[in-house]
């Protein structure tokens, strides 16, 4: 377990270097504001930008949605706008639910969502996708880290049933017998558990509760979805909001993307059916995401994730963020820029930025299909 802890700290350190250095990622504190990701217009073109094909791309592209992918989008926009001076990508990380709503109302060129479209949303998309429908393009993978702030505790192992009881207000204090059993060597205080969940509709919530439902069905009785359903706990806006609460509140615990686990936030190692608890790292998330199956129809590439992996080192709480676009019927004035930008995002260069920022690149087979689909958009 100590080795896993070192590996996780090394991964977070690499992410921090990426944030402060070459990638120049924007700080996480604004993921729930109305501001967009404006990139670094006029900045020095990076080596990765050399392979970007601008083609006929020009104008402003409005997009909104997942706050989970905000740090990745910031890095992509910086490189892309350095190469394509005539394009401005304005991404508002207001949450998956709000992003899908904006897209279905025809307000944006694409949406970011940590959950694939529901059948009724695909049907509704025919209103904005002329003679067509919206499709899901997986683009960003990664672990949903469970961050904690327990005085005197640096390492913590939890399993799905215990997490379910914590977030359902069934476990009240950190010295609870269930937690102690999983951490026999830890000196757990009687500090009150302060569980935080997202106040906004979130694909991160959707994926986290899907994990609880799949891995601990007897302890988690809720249907799940983008809106939090369990009773008790406290709420905060956006991934940065819940992460900030964990950082500042003794006894706090919450869920958020690994890229938000910084500034001293410790993360839980998750006990699965494998022999050793698994740390939340990009590498370990990739092991689980590689087993995902494409379940979308036609050119829709919605994935089915495995929340109960048994492979050694496969981290079970993962998500994939989709870029949602019209398969056909895209607006002529924005289509070239959308295809150009998404082609870069899905390229080896674009995906190559992810691991250093706490995300997991797409498996090669899925990435190839995403690139082919983007090329066919019309």
Tab-separated table of C-alpha atoms in Angstrom, residues 10-227:
chain	number	residue	atom	x	y	z
A	10	UNK	CA	4.161	10.909	-7.979
A	11	UNK	CA	1.173	11.091	-10.360
A	12	UNK	CA	-0.229	14.104	-8.546
A	13	UNK	CA	3.185	15.732	-8.583
A	14	UNK	CA	3.412	15.263	-12.332
A	15	UNK	CA	-0.048	16.785	-12.656
A	16	UNK	CA	1.026	19.780	-10.616
A	17	UNK	CA	4.088	20.272	-12.768
A	18	UNK	CA	1.912	20.125	-15.859
A	19	UNK	CA	-0.513	22.642	-14.408
A	20	UNK	CA	2.152	25.137	-13.471
A	21	UNK	CA	4.499	24.528	-16.382
A	22	UNK	CA	4.264	23.529	-20.012
A	23	UNK	CA	0.511	23.030	-20.183
A	24	UNK	CA	-0.265	26.281	-18.338
A	25	UNK	CA	-3.627	24.964	-17.191
A	26	UNK	CA	-6.063	27.435	-15.681
A	27	UNK	CA	-6.660	27.075	-11.941
A	28	UNK	CA	-9.568	24.846	-10.929
A	29	UNK	CA	-11.384	27.416	-8.829
A	30	UNK	CA	-13.513	28.791	-11.667
A	31	UNK	CA	-15.084	25.620	-13.032
A	32	UNK	CA	-18.554	26.598	-11.903
A	33	UNK	CA	-18.549	30.202	-13.047
A	34	UNK	CA	-19.903	31.695	-16.211
A	35	UNK	CA	-16.488	32.318	-17.722
A	36	UNK	CA	-15.232	30.358	-20.686
A	37	UNK	CA	-11.919	28.744	-21.531
A	38	UNK	CA	-10.357	31.368	-23.679
A	39	UNK	CA	-6.969	29.755	-24.039
A	40	UNK	CA	-3.779	31.645	-24.729
A	41	UNK	CA	-4.345	33.712	-27.811
A	42	UNK	CA	-1.149	35.161	-29.123
A	43	UNK	CA	0.974	32.708	-27.098
A	44	UNK	CA	3.994	30.809	-28.334
A	45	UNK	CA	3.021	27.849	-30.493
A	46	UNK	CA	3.917	24.566	-28.783
A	47	UNK	CA	5.498	21.547	-30.433
A	48	UNK	CA	2.145	19.745	-30.263
A	49	UNK	CA	0.459	22.598	-32.121
A	50	UNK	CA	2.654	21.906	-35.145
A	51	UNK	CA	0.464	18.971	-36.170
A	52	UNK	CA	-2.857	20.843	-35.867
A	53	UNK	CA	-4.743	21.273	-39.138
A	54	UNK	CA	-6.743	24.479	-39.121
A	55	UNK	CA	-8.169	23.963	-42.634
A	56	UNK	CA	-10.998	26.509	-43.116
A	57	UNK	CA	-11.627	26.919	-39.384
A	58	UNK	CA	-12.516	30.405	-38.205
A	59	UNK	CA	-14.876	32.247	-35.876
A	60	UNK	CA	-16.021	31.650	-32.300
A	61	UNK	CA	-17.141	28.244	-31.099
A	62	UNK	CA	-19.415	28.171	-28.069
A	63	UNK	CA	-19.473	25.002	-25.987
A	64	UNK	CA	-20.459	24.113	-22.435
A	65	UNK	CA	-20.757	21.219	-20.038
A	66	UNK	CA	-18.594	18.958	-17.920
A	67	UNK	CA	-16.390	20.612	-15.332
A	68	UNK	CA	-14.516	17.303	-15.069
A	69	UNK	CA	-12.720	17.956	-18.356
A	70	UNK	CA	-12.049	21.642	-17.750
A	71	UNK	CA	-8.313	21.272	-17.142
A	72	UNK	CA	-7.932	19.164	-20.274
A	73	UNK	CA	-9.960	21.628	-22.359
A	74	UNK	CA	-7.842	24.529	-21.119
A	75	UNK	CA	-4.685	22.780	-22.308
A	76	UNK	CA	-6.194	21.836	-25.668
A	77	UNK	CA	-7.549	25.349	-26.280
A	78	UNK	CA	-4.173	26.918	-25.489
A	79	UNK	CA	-2.363	24.774	-28.053
A	80	UNK	CA	-5.123	24.918	-30.653
A	81	UNK	CA	-5.556	28.689	-30.612
A	82	UNK	CA	-1.795	29.146	-30.825
A	83	UNK	CA	-1.947	27.320	-34.174
A	84	UNK	CA	-5.351	28.474	-35.448
A	85	UNK	CA	-5.352	32.236	-34.914
A	86	UNK	CA	-8.738	32.747	-36.576
A	87	UNK	CA	-10.634	30.524	-34.106
A	88	UNK	CA	-11.773	31.235	-30.572
A	89	UNK	CA	-12.997	28.279	-28.483
A	90	UNK	CA	-15.202	29.428	-25.602
A	91	UNK	CA	-15.957	26.499	-23.264
A	92	UNK	CA	-18.108	27.107	-20.181
A	93	UNK	CA	-17.599	24.339	-17.556
A	94	UNK	CA	-21.063	24.739	-16.019
A	95	UNK	CA	-21.730	21.004	-15.541
A	96	UNK	CA	-22.875	18.139	-17.729
A	97	UNK	CA	-26.597	18.665	-17.219
A	98	UNK	CA	-26.491	22.354	-18.084
A	99	UNK	CA	-24.208	21.667	-21.047
A	100	UNK	CA	-26.604	19.149	-22.568
A	101	UNK	CA	-29.518	21.535	-22.037
A	102	UNK	CA	-27.652	24.343	-23.832
A	103	UNK	CA	-26.808	22.035	-26.739
A	104	UNK	CA	-30.354	20.724	-27.117
A	105	UNK	CA	-31.573	24.333	-27.195
A	106	UNK	CA	-29.216	25.071	-30.078
A	107	UNK	CA	-27.074	27.484	-28.060
A	108	UNK	CA	-23.728	25.685	-28.470
A	109	UNK	CA	-21.780	23.859	-31.169
A	110	UNK	CA	-20.993	20.935	-28.867
A	111	UNK	CA	-21.447	19.867	-25.261
A	112	UNK	CA	-19.211	18.090	-22.783
A	113	UNK	CA	-20.837	15.422	-20.604
A	114	UNK	CA	-19.536	12.776	-18.229
A	115	UNK	CA	-22.548	10.637	-19.108
A	116	UNK	CA	-23.774	9.539	-22.511
A	117	UNK	CA	-27.035	10.963	-23.823
A	118	UNK	CA	-30.244	9.298	-22.714
A	119	UNK	CA	-32.581	7.911	-25.433
A	120	UNK	CA	-35.030	10.775	-24.909
A	121	UNK	CA	-32.200	13.314	-25.254
A	122	UNK	CA	-31.072	11.699	-28.511
A	123	UNK	CA	-34.643	11.938	-29.779
A	124	UNK	CA	-34.862	15.589	-28.733
A	125	UNK	CA	-31.586	16.373	-30.516
A	126	UNK	CA	-33.334	15.985	-33.889
A	127	UNK	CA	-34.627	19.523	-33.343
A	128	UNK	CA	-31.114	20.983	-33.584
A	129	UNK	CA	-29.461	18.323	-35.783
A	130	UNK	CA	-31.302	18.659	-39.082
A	131	UNK	CA	-32.321	15.269	-40.500
A	132	UNK	CA	-30.006	13.632	-37.969
A	133	UNK	CA	-29.275	13.256	-34.258
A	134	UNK	CA	-26.593	13.942	-31.670
A	135	UNK	CA	-23.860	11.398	-31.005
A	136	UNK	CA	-21.499	10.758	-28.101
A	137	UNK	CA	-17.757	10.943	-28.761
A	138	UNK	CA	-15.665	9.682	-25.801
A	139	UNK	CA	-12.691	11.991	-25.381
A	140	UNK	CA	-11.408	12.134	-21.797
A	141	UNK	CA	-11.036	9.274	-19.355
A	142	UNK	CA	-9.941	9.273	-15.779
A	143	UNK	CA	-10.431	8.269	-12.176
A	144	UNK	CA	-12.983	9.784	-9.846
A	145	UNK	CA	-10.893	10.266	-6.743
A	146	UNK	CA	-12.430	10.120	-3.272
A	147	UNK	CA	-10.725	12.867	-1.304
A	148	UNK	CA	-10.699	12.950	2.492
A	149	UNK	CA	-9.599	15.210	5.333
A	150	UNK	CA	-9.363	13.150	8.520
A	151	UNK	CA	-7.112	14.636	11.223
A	152	UNK	CA	-4.095	12.418	11.860
A	153	UNK	CA	-4.855	10.022	8.985
A	154	UNK	CA	-2.660	10.070	5.889
A	155	UNK	CA	-3.694	6.765	4.307
A	156	UNK	CA	-7.205	5.376	4.068
A	157	UNK	CA	-8.731	2.273	2.493
A	158	UNK	CA	-12.471	2.061	1.839
A	159	UNK	CA	-14.643	-0.370	-0.110
A	160	UNK	CA	-17.913	0.153	-1.983
A	161	UNK	CA	-20.299	-0.826	0.860
A	162	UNK	CA	-18.511	1.458	3.314
A	163	UNK	CA	-18.460	4.360	0.853
A	164	UNK	CA	-22.166	3.832	0.205
A	165	UNK	CA	-22.932	4.020	3.936
A	166	UNK	CA	-20.747	7.111	4.368
A	167	UNK	CA	-22.494	9.004	1.560
A	168	UNK	CA	-25.936	7.785	2.689
A	169	UNK	CA	-25.394	9.193	6.185
A	170	UNK	CA	-25.311	5.717	7.755
A	171	UNK	CA	-21.754	6.045	9.072
A	172	UNK	CA	-21.524	9.056	11.373
A	173	UNK	CA	-17.940	9.166	12.704
A	174	UNK	CA	-14.521	8.256	11.346
A	175	UNK	CA	-13.825	5.695	14.072
A	176	UNK	CA	-16.764	3.582	12.901
A	177	UNK	CA	-16.179	-0.160	13.125
A	178	UNK	CA	-16.538	-0.658	9.348
A	179	UNK	CA	-13.790	1.882	8.609
A	180	UNK	CA	-11.579	0.527	11.395
A	181	UNK	CA	-11.843	-3.001	10.001
A	182	UNK	CA	-10.486	-1.800	6.645
A	183	UNK	CA	-7.741	0.232	8.335
A	184	UNK	CA	-6.561	-1.832	11.331
A	185	UNK	CA	-3.312	0.111	11.757
A	186	UNK	CA	-4.831	3.593	11.524
A	187	UNK	CA	-5.567	5.786	14.538
A	188	UNK	CA	-9.029	6.907	13.510
A	189	UNK	CA	-10.506	9.857	15.427
A	190	UNK	CA	-14.127	10.187	16.530
A	191	UNK	CA	-14.427	13.204	14.212
A	192	UNK	CA	-17.836	13.597	12.592
A	193	UNK	CA	-18.050	12.499	8.948
A	194	UNK	CA	-18.769	15.479	6.671
A	195	UNK	CA	-19.811	14.032	3.310
A	196	UNK	CA	-20.040	16.517	0.435
A	197	UNK	CA	-21.788	15.952	-2.890
A	198	UNK	CA	-22.350	18.084	-5.994
A	199	UNK	CA	-25.190	20.600	-5.841
A	200	UNK	CA	-25.388	20.874	-9.634
A	201	UNK	CA	-26.390	18.125	-12.045
A	202	UNK	CA	-23.156	16.321	-12.758
A	203	UNK	CA	-21.918	13.393	-14.804
A	204	UNK	CA	-19.358	12.866	-12.060
A	205	UNK	CA	-22.220	12.236	-9.643
A	206	UNK	CA	-23.825	9.930	-12.203
A	207	UNK	CA	-20.679	7.816	-12.567
A	208	UNK	CA	-19.892	7.790	-8.843
A	209	UNK	CA	-23.386	6.579	-7.956
A	210	UNK	CA	-23.315	4.015	-10.773
A	211	UNK	CA	-20.220	2.600	-9.110
A	212	UNK	CA	-21.960	2.476	-5.712
A	213	UNK	CA	-25.029	0.821	-7.206
A	214	UNK	CA	-23.001	-1.747	-9.150
A	215	UNK	CA	-20.454	-2.573	-6.472
A	216	UNK	CA	-22.634	-2.235	-3.352
A	217	UNK	CA	-26.272	-2.838	-4.388
A	218	UNK	CA	-27.335	-3.873	-0.876
A	219	UNK	CA	-25.969	-0.677	0.669
A	220	UNK	CA	-26.960	1.795	-2.076
A	221	UNK	CA	-30.671	1.776	-2.906
A	222	UNK	CA	-30.849	4.870	-5.104
A	223	UNK	CA	-31.315	4.846	-8.869
A	224	UNK	CA	-28.599	7.394	-9.470
A	225	UNK	CA	-28.297	9.975	-12.216
A	226	UNK	CA	-26.773	13.419	-12.606
A	227	UNK	CA	-28.714	14.822	-9.625
